[in-house]
Coordinates of C-alpha atoms and ligand atoms in Angstrom, one line a residue:
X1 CA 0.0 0.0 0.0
X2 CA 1.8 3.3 -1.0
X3 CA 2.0 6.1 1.7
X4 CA 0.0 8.8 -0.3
X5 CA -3.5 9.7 1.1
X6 CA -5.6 6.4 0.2
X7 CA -8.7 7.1 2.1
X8 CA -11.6 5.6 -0.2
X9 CA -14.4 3.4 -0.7
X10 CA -13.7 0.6 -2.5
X11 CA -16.1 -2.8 -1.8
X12 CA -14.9 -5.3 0.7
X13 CA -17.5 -8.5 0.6
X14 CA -18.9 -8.2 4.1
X15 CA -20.9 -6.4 6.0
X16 CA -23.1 -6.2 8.9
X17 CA -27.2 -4.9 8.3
X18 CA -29.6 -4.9 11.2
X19 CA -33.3 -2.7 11.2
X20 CA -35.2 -1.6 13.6
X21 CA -38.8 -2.6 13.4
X22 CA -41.9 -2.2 15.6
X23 CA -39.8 -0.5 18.1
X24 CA -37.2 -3.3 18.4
X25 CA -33.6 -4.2 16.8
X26 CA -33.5 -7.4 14.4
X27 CA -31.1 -10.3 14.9
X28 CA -28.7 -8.7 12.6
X29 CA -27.2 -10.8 9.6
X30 CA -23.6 -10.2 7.4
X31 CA -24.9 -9.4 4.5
X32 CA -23.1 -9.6 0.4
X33 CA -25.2 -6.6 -1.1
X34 CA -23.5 -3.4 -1.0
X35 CA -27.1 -2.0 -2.1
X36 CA -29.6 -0.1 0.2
X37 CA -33.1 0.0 -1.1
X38 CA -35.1 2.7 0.0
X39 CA -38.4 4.3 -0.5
X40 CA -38.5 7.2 -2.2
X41 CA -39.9 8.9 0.4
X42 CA -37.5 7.3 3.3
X43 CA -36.5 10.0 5.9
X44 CA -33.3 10.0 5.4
X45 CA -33.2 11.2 2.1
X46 CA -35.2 14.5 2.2
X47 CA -34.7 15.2 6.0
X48 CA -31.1 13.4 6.3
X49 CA -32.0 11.3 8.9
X50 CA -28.7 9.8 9.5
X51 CA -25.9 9.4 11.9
X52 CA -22.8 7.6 11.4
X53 CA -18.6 6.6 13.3
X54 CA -15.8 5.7 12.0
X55 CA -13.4 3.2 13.8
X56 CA -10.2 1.4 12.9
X57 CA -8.8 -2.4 13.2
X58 CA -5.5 -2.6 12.9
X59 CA -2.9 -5.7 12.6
X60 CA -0.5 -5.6 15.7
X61 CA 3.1 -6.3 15.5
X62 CA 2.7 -9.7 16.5
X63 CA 0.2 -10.5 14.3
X64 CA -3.2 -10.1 16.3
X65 CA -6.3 -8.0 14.9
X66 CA -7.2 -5.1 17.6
X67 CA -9.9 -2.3 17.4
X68 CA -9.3 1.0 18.6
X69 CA -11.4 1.9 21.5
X70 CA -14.9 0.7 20.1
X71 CA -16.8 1.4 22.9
X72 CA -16.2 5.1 22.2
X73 CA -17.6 4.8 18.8
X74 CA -20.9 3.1 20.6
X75 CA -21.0 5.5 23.1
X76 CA -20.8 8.7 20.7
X77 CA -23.0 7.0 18.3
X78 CA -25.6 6.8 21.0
X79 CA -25.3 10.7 21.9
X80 CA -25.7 10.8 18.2
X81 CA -28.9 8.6 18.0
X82 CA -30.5 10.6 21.1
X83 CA -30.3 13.9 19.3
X84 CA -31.4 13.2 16.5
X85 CA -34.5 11.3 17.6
X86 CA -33.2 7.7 16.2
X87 CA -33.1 4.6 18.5
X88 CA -30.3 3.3 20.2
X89 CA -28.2 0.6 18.9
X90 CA -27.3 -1.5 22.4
X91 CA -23.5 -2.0 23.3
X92 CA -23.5 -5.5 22.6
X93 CA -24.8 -5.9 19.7
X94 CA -22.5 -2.7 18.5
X95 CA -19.4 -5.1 19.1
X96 CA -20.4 -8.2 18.1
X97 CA -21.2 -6.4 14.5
X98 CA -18.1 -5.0 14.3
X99 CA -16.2 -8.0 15.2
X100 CA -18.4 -10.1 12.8
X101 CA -17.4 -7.5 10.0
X102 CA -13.9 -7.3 11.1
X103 CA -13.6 -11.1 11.1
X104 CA -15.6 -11.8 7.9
X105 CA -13.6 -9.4 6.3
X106 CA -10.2 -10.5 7.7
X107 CA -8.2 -10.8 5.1
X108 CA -8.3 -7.1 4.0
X109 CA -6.7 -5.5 6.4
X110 CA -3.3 -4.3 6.0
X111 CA -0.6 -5.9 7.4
X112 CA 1.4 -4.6 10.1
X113 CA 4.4 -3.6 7.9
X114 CA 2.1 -1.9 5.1
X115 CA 1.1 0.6 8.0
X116 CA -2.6 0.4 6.8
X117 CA -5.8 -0.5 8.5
X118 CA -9.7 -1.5 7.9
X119 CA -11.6 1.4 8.6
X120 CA -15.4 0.2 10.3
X121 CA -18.5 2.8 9.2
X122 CA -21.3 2.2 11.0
X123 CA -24.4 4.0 9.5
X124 CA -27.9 4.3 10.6
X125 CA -30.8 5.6 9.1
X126 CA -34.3 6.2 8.8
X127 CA -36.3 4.5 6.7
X128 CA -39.7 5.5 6.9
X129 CA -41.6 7.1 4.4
X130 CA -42.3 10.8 4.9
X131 CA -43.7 13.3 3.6
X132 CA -44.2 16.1 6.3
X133 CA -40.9 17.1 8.1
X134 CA -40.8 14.4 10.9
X135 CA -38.6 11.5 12.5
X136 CA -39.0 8.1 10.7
X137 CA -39.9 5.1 12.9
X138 CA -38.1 2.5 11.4
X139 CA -34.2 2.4 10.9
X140 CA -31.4 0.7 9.5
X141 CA -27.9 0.5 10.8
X142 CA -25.3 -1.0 8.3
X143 CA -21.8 -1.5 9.5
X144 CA -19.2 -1.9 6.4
X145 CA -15.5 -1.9 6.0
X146 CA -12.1 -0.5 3.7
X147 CA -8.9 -0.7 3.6
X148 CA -7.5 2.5 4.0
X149 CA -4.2 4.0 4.4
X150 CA -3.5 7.7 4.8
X151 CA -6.4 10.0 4.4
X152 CA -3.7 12.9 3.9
X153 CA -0.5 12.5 2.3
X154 CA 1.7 11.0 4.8
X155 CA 5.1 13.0 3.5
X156 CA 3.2 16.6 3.3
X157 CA 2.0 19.0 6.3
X158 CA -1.7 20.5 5.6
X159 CA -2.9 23.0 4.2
X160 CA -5.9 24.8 6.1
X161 CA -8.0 27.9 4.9
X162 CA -10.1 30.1 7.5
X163 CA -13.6 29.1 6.1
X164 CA -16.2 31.9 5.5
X165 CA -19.5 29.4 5.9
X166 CA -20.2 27.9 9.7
X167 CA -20.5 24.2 9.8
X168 CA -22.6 24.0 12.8
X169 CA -25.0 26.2 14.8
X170 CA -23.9 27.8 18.2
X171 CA -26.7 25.2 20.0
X172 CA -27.1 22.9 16.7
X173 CA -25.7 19.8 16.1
X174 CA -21.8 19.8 15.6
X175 CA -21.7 17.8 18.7
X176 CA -22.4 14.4 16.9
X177 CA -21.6 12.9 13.8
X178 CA -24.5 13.5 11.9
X179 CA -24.4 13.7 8.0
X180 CA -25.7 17.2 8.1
X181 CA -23.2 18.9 9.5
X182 CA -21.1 17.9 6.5
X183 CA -23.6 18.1 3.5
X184 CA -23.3 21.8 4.1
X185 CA -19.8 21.5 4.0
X186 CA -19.5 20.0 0.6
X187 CA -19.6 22.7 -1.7
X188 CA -16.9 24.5 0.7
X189 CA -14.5 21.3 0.3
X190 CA -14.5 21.5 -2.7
X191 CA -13.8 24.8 -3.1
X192 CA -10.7 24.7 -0.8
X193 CA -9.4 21.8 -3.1
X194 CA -9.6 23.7 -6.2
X195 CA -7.6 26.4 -4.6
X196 CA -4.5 23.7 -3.2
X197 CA -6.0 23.8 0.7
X198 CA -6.8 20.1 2.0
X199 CA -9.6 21.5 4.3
X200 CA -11.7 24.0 5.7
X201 CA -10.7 25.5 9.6
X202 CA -14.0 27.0 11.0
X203 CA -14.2 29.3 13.9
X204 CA -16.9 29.6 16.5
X205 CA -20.3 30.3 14.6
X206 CA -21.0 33.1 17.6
X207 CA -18.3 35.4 17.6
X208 CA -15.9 33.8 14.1
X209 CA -13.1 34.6 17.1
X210 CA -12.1 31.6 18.6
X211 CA -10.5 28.2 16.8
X212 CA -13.1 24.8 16.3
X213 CA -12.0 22.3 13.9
X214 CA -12.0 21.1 10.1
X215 CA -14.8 19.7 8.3
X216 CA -13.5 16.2 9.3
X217 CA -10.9 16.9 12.4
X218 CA -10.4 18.5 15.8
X219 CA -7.2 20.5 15.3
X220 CA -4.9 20.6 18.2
X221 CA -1.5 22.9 18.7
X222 CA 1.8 23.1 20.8
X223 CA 3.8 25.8 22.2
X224 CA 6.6 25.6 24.7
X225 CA 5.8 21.8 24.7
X226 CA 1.9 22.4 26.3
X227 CA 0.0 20.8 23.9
X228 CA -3.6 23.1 23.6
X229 CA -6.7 21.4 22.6
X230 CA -9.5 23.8 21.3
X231 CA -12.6 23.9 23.4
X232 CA -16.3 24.5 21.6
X233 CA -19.7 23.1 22.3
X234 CA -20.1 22.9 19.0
X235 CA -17.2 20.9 17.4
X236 CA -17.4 17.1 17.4
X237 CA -15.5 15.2 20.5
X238 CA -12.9 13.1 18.5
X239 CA -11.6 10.2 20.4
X240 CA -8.6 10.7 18.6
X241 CA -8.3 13.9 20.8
X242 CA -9.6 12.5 23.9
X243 CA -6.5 9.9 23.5
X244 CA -4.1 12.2 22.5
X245 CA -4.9 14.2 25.5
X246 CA -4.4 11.3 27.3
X247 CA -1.0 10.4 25.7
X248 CA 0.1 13.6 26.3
X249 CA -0.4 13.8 29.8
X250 CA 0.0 10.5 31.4
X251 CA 2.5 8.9 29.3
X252 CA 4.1 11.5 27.7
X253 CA 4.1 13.8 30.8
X254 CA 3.0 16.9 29.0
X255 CA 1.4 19.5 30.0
X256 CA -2.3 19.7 28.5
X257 CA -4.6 22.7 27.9
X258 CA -8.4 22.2 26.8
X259 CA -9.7 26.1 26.6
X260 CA -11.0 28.2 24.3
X261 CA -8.3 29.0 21.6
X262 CA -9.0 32.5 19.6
X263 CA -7.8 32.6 16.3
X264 CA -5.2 35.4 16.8
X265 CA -3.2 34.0 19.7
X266 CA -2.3 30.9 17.0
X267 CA 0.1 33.0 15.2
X268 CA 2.3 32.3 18.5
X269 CA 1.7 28.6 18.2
X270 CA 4.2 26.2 17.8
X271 CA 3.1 23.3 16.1
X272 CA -0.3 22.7 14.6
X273 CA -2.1 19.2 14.2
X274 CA -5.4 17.8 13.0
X275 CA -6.4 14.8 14.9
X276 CA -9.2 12.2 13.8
X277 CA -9.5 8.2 13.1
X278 CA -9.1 8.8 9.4
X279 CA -6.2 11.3 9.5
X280 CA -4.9 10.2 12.7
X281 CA -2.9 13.0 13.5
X282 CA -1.6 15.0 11.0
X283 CA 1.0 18.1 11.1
X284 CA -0.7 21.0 9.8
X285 CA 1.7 23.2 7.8
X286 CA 0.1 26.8 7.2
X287 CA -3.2 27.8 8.1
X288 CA -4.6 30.7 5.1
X289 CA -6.4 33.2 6.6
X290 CA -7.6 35.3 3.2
X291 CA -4.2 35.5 1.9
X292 CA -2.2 36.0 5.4
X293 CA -0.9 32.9 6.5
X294 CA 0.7 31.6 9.3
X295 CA 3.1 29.2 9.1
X296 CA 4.1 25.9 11.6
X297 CA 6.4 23.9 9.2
X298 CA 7.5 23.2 5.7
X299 CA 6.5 19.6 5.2
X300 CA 8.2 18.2 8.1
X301 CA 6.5 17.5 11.2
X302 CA 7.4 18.9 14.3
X303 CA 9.1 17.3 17.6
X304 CA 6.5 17.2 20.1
X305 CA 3.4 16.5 17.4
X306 CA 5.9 13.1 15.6
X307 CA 5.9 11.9 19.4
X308 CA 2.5 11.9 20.0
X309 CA 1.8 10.7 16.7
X310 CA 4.4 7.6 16.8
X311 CA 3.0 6.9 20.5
X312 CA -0.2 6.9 19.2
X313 CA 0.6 4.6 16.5
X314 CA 3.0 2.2 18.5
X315 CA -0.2 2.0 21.2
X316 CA -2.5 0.9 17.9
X317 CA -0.1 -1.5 16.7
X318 CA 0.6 -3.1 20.1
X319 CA 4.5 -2.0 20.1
X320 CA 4.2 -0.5 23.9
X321 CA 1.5 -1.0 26.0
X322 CA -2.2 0.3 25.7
X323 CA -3.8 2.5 28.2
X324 CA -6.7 0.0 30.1
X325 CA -9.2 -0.7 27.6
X326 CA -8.3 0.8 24.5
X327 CA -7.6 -2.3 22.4
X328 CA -10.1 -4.4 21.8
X329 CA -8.9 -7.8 20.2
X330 CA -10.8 -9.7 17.8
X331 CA -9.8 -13.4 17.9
Ligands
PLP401 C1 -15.2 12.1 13.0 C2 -14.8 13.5 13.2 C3 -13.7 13.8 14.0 C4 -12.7 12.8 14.6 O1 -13.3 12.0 15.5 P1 -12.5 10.7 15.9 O2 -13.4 10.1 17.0 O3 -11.2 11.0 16.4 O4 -12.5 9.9 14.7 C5 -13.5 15.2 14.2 N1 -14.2 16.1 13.7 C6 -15.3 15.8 12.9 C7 -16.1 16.9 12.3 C8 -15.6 14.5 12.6 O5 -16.6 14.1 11.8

């Protein structure tokens, strides 16, 4: 697997399907068929009924199949689920699906020396018909798999631009991972690609004066080794970020900052990171504010974010030990 950003959907032969009928959960069955048929009408089409996570298995060192801190996912996915008036998927059956995908879908995942991993979506919608704006009453829940690698370029630092367009509401949903908060970042995405930026940076929606995250990352930063972790209602709570916090402090015996970061003291900053299960953490070069940019690095990654990111990585693949909890091995 090459090192560039290889982040796409591609069909693996398994995966889990499960629906939610008469105000209960199925059995659940692995299923061949890629497909999703749907109503016209289904909710989640015209009022994007939908909420989805995104979770990685990796192949350890010596060989065994582990998945990164699941019971995050099922936990966020149920904040997720409550919000958005959609039922809750229960624990147990959230790990037994993605061990059964994990498992049927084995042989897919990247070895330990390509550096890759199979990345778990879960997805659940609603598939009622409706016609008046209102919550379906039943649901679907699909977990399906890739092989990824990097979702960045692994030898390049990102570029962010300051986005003009608000991807969540001061009170509104940028909390969970709901497929609205990114529909309205689409055209925006786009956008920054055609003009060389890999993604969006968006400030509070209040005030546009204090740092939240990318369209698909909490953003993190370093100066004078503290590492300072933006702080917003309104941005989504990575786990990547919640470990790397962690990391930082107890193993790494940093000192960590979560607080409200305004956009002007960053100019002072160090280092500059996104954080995410797809991106991992990746060094942030320059960060485009409408033609003034600030700069962290020039393609190369700095000290203190290349430690947190190789601890990260060397707890993933089981090279040092794992924090209580945060592997979860698949036999
Ligand atoms: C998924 C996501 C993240 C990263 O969360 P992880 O749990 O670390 O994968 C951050 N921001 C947004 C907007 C996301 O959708």
């Amino acid at each position: 697997m090459n090192t560039k950003a290889n982040f796409s959907y591609h069909k693996l032969p398994y995966r889990y399907i499960n629906s939610f009928v008469d105000g209960k959960w199925g059995e659940g069955e692995l299923s061949e068929d890629e497909r999703i048929i749907l109503n016209e009408s289904a909710c989640v089409l015209h009022y994007c009924q939908v909420v989805f996570e995104g979770l990685k298995a990796f192949k350890t060192i010596d060989g065994r199949i582990v998945c990164f801190r699941p019971d995050m996912n099922k936990k966020r996915l149920e904040s997720s689920c409550k919000q958005m008036n959609m039922p809750i998927f229960p624990k147990e059956k959230f790990l037994a699906a993605v061990e059964q995908v994990v498992k049927a879908n084995k042989e897919y995942i990247p070895s330990f020396e390509e550096g890759g991993s199979l990345y778990i979506r879960p997805i659940m919608y609603g598939t009622t018909p409706t016609m008046g704006v209102k919550s379906a009453k039943e649901f679907e829940i699909r977990f399906f798999a890739v092989s990824v690698g990097n979702y960045f370029d692994a030898n390049k630092t990102a570029r962010l631009r300051v986005s003009d367009v608000d991807r969540a509401a001061p009170k509104g949903t940028g909390n969970i991972k709901a497929g609205l908060n990114y529909a309205m970042s689409l055209s925006n995405i786009t956008d920054a690609h055609n003009k060389g930026f890999n993604e969006n940076l968006y400030l509070d929606p209040k005030e546009r004066k204090y740092v939240e995250e990318t369209g698909g990352a909490n953003i993190f930063f370093i100066k004078d080794n503290k590492v300072i972790f933006p702080y917003s209602e309104s941005i989504l709570p990575s786990i990547t970020k919640m470990s790397t916090m962690y990391i930082a402090k107890e193993i790494l015996h940093l000192e960590i900052e979560e607080r409200k970061v305004t956009f002007q003291e960053i100019e002072n900053f160090d280092e500059c990171a996104l954080c995410g299960t797809a991106s991992t953490i990746t060094p942030v070069g320059l960060i485009d504010d409408h033609g003034h940019q600030i700069i962290f690095s020039n393609d190369v990654i700095g000290p203190i974010t290349s430690l947190l990111l190789k601890t990260l990585k060397d707890i993933q693949h089981g090279i040092i030990p794992a924090p209580k909890g945060w592997l979860y091995e698949i036999k």
